[in-house]
JSON list of C-alpha atoms in Angstrom, two decimals:
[
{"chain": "A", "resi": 304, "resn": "UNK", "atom": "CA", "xyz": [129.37, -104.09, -100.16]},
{"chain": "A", "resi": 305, "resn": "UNK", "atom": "CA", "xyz": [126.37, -105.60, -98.54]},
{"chain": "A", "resi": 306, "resn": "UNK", "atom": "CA", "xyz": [124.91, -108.77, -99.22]},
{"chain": "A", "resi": 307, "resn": "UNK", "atom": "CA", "xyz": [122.06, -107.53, -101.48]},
{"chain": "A", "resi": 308, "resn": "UNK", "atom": "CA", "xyz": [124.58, -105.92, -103.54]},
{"chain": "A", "resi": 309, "resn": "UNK", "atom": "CA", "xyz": [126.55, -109.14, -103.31]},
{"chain": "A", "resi": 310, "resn": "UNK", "atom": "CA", "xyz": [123.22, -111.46, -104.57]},
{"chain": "A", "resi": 311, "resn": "UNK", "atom": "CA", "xyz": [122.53, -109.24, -107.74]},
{"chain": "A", "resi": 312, "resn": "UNK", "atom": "CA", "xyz": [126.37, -109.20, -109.01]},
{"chain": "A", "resi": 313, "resn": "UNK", "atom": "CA", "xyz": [125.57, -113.12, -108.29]},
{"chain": "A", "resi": 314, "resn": "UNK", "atom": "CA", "xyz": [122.19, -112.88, -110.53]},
{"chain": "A", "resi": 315, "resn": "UNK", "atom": "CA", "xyz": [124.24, -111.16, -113.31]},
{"chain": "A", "resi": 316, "resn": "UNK", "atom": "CA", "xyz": [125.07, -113.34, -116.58]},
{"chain": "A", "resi": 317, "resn": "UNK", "atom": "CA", "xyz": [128.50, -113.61, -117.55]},
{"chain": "A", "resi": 318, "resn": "UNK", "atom": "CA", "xyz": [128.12, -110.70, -120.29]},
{"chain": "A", "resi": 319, "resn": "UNK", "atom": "CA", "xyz": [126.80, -108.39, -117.64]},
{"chain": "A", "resi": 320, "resn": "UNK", "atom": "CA", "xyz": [129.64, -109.17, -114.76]},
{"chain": "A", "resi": 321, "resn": "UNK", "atom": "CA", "xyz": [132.33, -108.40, -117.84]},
{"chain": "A", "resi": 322, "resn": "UNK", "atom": "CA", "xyz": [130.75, -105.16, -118.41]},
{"chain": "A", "resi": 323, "resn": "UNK", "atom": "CA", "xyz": [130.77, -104.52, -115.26]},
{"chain": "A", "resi": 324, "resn": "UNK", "atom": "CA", "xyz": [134.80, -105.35, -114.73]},
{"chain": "A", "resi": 325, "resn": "UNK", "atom": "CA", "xyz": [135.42, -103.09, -118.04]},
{"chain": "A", "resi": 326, "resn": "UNK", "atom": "CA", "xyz": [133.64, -100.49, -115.94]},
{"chain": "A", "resi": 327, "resn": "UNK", "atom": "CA", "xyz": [135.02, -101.03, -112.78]},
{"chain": "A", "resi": 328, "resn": "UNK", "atom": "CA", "xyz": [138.87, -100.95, -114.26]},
{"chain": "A", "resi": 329, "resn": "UNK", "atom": "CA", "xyz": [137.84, -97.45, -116.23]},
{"chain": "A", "resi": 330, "resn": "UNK", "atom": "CA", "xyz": [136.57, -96.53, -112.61]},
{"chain": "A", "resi": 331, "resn": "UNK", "atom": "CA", "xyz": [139.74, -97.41, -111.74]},
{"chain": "A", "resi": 332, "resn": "UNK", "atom": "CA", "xyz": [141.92, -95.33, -113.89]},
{"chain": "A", "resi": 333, "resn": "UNK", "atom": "CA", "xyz": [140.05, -92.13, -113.25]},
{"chain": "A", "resi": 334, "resn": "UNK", "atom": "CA", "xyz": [140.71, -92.43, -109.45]},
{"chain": "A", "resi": 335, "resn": "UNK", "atom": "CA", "xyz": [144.29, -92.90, -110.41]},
{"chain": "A", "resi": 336, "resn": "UNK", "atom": "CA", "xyz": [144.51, -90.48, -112.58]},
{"chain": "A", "resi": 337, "resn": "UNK", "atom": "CA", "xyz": [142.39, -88.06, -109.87]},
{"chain": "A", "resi": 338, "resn": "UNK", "atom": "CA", "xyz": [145.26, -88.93, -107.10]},
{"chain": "A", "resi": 339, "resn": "UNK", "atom": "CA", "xyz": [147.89, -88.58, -109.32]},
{"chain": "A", "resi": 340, "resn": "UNK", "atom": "CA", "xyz": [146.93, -84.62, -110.17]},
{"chain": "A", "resi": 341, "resn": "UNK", "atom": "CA", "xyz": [145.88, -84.02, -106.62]},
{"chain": "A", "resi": 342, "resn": "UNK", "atom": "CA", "xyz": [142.08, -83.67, -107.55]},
{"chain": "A", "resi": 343, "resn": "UNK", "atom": "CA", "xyz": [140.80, -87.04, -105.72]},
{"chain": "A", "resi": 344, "resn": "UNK", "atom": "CA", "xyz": [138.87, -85.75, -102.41]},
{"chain": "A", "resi": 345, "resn": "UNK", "atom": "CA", "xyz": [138.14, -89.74, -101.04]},
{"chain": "A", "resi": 346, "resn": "UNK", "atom": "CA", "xyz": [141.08, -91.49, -101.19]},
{"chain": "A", "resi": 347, "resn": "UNK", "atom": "CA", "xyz": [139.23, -94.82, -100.11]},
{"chain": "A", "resi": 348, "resn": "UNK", "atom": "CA", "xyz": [137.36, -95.11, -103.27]},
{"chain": "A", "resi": 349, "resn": "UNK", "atom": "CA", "xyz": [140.58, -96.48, -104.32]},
{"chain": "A", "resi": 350, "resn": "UNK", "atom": "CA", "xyz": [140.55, -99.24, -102.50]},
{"chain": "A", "resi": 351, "resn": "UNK", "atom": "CA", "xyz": [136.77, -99.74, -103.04]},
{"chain": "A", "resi": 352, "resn": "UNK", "atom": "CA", "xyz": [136.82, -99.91, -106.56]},
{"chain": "A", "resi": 353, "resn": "UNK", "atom": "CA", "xyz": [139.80, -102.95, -105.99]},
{"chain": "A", "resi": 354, "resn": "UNK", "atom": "CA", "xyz": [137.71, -105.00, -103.92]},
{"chain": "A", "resi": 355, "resn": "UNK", "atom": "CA", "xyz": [134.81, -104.45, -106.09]},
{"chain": "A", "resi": 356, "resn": "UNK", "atom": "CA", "xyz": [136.73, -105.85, -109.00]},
{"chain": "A", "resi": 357, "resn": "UNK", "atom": "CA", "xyz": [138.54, -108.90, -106.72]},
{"chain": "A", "resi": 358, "resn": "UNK", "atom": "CA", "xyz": [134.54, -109.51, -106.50]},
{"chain": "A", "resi": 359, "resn": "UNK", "atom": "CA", "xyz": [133.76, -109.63, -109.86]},
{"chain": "A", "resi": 360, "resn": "UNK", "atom": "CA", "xyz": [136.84, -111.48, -110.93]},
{"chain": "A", "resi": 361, "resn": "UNK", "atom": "CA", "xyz": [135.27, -114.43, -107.80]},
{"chain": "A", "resi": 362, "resn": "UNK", "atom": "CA", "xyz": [132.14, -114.63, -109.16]},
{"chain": "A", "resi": 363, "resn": "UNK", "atom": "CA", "xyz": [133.35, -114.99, -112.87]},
{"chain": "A", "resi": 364, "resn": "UNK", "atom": "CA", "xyz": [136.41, -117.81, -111.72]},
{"chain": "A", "resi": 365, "resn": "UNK", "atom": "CA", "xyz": [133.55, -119.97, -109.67]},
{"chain": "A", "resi": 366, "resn": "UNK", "atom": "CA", "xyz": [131.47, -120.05, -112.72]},
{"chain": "A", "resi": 367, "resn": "UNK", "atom": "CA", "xyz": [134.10, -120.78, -115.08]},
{"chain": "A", "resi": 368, "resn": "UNK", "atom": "CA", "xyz": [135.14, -123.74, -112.51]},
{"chain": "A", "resi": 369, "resn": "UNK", "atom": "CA", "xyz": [131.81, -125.36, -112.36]},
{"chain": "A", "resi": 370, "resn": "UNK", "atom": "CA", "xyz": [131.46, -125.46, -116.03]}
]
């Protein structure tokens, strides 16, 4: 992810970053689901999507703390 990706999922609300983790864990699924029935090409997507949603989950535990 590069840092101007990084800055907008910090400029998101709240409502917007748990949309986005609903999406990223449906992303999720479907890659799973892909490598399970030997139809996923890009194995690595995988572990993008995980680190995508670590990110999310960050950004949403910092703000909770400094409330």
């Amino acid at each position: 992810m590069k840092t101007n990706e990084l800055t907008e999922l910090m400029t998101k609300s709240t409502d917007e970053l748990d949309t986005d983790l609903k999406n990223k864990k449906t992303e999720l699924f479907n890659l799973r689901f892909q490598l399970a029935t030997g139809q996923l090409q890009n194995t690595s997507a995988i572990q993008r999507v995980k680190r995508d949603i670590a990110r999310v989950k960050t950004i949403i535990r910092q703000r909770e703390l400094k409330a």
